[in-house]
Short mmCIF file of C-alpha atoms in Angstrom, two decimals:
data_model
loop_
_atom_site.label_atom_id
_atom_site.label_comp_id
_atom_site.label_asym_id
_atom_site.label_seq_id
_atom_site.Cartn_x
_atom_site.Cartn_y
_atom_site.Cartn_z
CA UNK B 1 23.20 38.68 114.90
CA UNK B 2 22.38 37.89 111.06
CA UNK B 3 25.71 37.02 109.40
CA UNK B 4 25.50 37.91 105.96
CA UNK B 5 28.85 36.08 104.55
CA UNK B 6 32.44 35.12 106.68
CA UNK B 7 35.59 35.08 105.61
CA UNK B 8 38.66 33.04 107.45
CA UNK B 9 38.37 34.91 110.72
CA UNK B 10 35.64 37.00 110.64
CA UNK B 11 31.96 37.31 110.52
CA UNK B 12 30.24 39.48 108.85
CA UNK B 13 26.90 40.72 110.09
CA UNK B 14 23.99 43.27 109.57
CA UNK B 15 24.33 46.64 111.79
CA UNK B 16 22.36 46.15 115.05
CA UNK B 17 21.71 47.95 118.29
CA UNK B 18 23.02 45.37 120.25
CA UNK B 19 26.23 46.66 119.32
CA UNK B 20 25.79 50.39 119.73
CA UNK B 21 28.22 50.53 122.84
CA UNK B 22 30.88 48.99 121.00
CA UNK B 23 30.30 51.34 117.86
CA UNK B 24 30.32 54.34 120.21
CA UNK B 25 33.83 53.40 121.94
CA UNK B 26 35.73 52.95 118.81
CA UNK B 27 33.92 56.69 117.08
CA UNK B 28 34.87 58.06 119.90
CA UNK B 29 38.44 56.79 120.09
CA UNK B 30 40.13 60.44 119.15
CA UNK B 31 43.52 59.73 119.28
CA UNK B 32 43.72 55.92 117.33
CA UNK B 33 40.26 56.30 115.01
CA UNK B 34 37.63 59.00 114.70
CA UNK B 35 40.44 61.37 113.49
CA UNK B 36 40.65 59.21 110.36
CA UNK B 37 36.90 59.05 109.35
CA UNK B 38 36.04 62.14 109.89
CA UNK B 39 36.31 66.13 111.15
CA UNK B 40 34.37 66.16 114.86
CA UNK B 41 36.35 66.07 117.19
CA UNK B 42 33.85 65.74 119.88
CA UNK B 43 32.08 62.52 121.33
CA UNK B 44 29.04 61.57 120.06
CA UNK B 45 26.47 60.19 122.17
CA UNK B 46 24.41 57.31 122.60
CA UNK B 47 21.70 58.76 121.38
CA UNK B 48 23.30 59.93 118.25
CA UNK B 49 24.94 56.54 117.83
CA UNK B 50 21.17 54.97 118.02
CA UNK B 51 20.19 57.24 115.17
CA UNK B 52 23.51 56.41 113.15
CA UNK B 53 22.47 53.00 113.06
CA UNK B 54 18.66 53.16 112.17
CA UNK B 55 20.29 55.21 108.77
CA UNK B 56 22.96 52.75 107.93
CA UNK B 57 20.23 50.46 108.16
CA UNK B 58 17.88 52.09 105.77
CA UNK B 59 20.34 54.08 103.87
CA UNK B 60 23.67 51.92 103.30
CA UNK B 61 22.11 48.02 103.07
CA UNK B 62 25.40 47.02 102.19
CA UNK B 63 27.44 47.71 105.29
CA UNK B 64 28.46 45.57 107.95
CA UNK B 65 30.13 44.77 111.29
CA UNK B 66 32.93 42.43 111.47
CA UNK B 67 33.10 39.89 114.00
CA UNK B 68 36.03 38.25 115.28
CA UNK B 69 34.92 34.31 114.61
CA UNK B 70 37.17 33.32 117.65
CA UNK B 71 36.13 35.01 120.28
CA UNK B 72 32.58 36.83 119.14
CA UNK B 73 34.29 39.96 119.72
CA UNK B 74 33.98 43.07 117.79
CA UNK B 75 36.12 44.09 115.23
CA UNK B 76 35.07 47.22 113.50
CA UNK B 77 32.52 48.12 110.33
CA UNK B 78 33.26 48.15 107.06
CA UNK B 79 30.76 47.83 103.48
CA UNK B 80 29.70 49.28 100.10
CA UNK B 81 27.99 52.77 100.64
CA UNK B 82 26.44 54.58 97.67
CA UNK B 83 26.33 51.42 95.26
CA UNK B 84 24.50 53.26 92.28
CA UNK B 85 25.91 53.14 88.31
CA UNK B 86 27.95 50.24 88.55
CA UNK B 87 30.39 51.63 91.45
CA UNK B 88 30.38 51.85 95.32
CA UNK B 89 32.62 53.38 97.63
CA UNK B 90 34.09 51.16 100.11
CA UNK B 91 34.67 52.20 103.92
CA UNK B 92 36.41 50.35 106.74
CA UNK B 93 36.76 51.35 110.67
CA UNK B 94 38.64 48.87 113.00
CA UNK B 95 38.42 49.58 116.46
CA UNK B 96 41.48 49.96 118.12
CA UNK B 97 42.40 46.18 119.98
CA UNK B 98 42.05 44.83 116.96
CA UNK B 99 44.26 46.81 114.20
CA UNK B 100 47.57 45.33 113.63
CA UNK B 101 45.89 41.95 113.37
CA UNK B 102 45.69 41.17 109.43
CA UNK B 103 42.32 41.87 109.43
CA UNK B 104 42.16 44.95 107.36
CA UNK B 105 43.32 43.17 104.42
CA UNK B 106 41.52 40.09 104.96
CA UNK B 107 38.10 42.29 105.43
CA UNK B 108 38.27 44.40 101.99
CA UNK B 109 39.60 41.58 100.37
CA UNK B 110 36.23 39.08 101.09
CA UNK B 111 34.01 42.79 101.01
CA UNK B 112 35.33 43.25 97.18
CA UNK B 113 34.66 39.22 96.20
CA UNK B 114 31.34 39.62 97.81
CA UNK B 115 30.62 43.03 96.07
CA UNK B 116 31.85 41.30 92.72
CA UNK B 117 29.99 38.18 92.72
CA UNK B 118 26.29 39.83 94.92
CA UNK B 119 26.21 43.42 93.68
CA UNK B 120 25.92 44.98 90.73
CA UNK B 121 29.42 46.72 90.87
CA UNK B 122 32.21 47.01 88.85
CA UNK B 123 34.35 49.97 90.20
CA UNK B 124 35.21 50.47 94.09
CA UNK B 125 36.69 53.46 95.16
CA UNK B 126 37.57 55.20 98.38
CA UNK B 127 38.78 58.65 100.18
CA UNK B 128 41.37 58.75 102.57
CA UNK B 129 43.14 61.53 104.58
CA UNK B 130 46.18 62.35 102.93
CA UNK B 131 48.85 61.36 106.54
CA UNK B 132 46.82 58.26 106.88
CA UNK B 133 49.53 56.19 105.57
CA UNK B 134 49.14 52.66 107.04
CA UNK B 135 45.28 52.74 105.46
CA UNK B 136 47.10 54.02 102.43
CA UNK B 137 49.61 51.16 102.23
CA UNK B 138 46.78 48.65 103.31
CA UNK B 139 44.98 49.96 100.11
CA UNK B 140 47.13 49.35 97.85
CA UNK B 141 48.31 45.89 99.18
CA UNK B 142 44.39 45.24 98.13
CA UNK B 143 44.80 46.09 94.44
CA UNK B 144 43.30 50.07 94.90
CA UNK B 145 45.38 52.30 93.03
CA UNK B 146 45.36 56.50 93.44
CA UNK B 147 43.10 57.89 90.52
CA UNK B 148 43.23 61.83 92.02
CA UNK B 149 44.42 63.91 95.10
CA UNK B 150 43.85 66.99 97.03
CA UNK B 151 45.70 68.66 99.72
CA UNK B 152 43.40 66.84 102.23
CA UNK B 153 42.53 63.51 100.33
CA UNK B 154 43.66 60.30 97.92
CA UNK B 155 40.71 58.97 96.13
CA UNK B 156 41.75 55.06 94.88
CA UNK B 157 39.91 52.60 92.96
CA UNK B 158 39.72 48.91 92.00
CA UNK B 159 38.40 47.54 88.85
CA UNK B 160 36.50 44.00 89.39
CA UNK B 161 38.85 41.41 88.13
CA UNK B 162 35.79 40.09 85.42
CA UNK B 163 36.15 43.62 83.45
CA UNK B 164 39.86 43.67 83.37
CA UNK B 165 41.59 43.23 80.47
#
């Protein structure tokens, strides 16, 4: 697997097939994760997941998986999507086994000093559901701060440190 940049604990590396069985598990974890990144409520398949990754690929360079550095194992995806104007919106998934673990924080923390010192961003923002309150909380222990809300959604934001003040 390409690595692209690492952090403390965790690698980060370039989507691949090779880990399209560990993608589909954690999308298809109802209960603990797909209800926070999106509305279907029904599996996907293989298939599908195949097809998911040959976009992110093409479509969203800047997205990665993260891999635990101790054990190889597979931590979740997370990456800039829709980097255009100066901005990109961040997204993070964490398969179940490994939430609770400090890696949340530690992943959007080295995604936005990557995105600040590789990309041409200086905004990050994000959407999350409303009752999602431990993503909410991890959020903001990263700097984001609310900027507008629906009855669904908080959309947050973080300014790069260099255009601050």
């Amino acid at each position: 697997m390409d690595t692209v940049f690492e952090s403390e604990n965790i690698r980060f590396v370039k989507f691949t097939e090779e880990l399209a069985q560990d993608y589909l598990t954690m999308v298809n974890d109802i209960e603990h994760v797909a209800r926070f990144i999106g509305e279907r409520r029904t599996p996907y398949t293989m298939e599908e997941e195949l097809e998911f990754i040959r976009n992110q690929k093409l479509m969203q360079p800047y997205t990665y998986s993260m891999m635990e550095k101790s054990t190889g194992e597979f931590i979740g995806n997370t990456g800039f999507m829709n980097v255009k104007y100066g901005e990109a919106e961040l997204g993070i998934v964490i398969t179940y086994a490994k939430q609770n673990a400090g890696y949340g924080a530690e992943a959007i923390r080295s995604l936005l000093t990557y995105g600040w010192n590789n990309l041409p961003i200086n905004r990050v923002y994000l959407e999350v559901y409303i009752d999602n309150d431990r993503a909410i909380h991890l959020y903001e222990k990263c700097g984001f701060t609310e900027f507008k809300r629906t009855d669904k959604d908080i959309f947050m934001e973080i300014i790069s440190p260099a255009r601050e003040g």
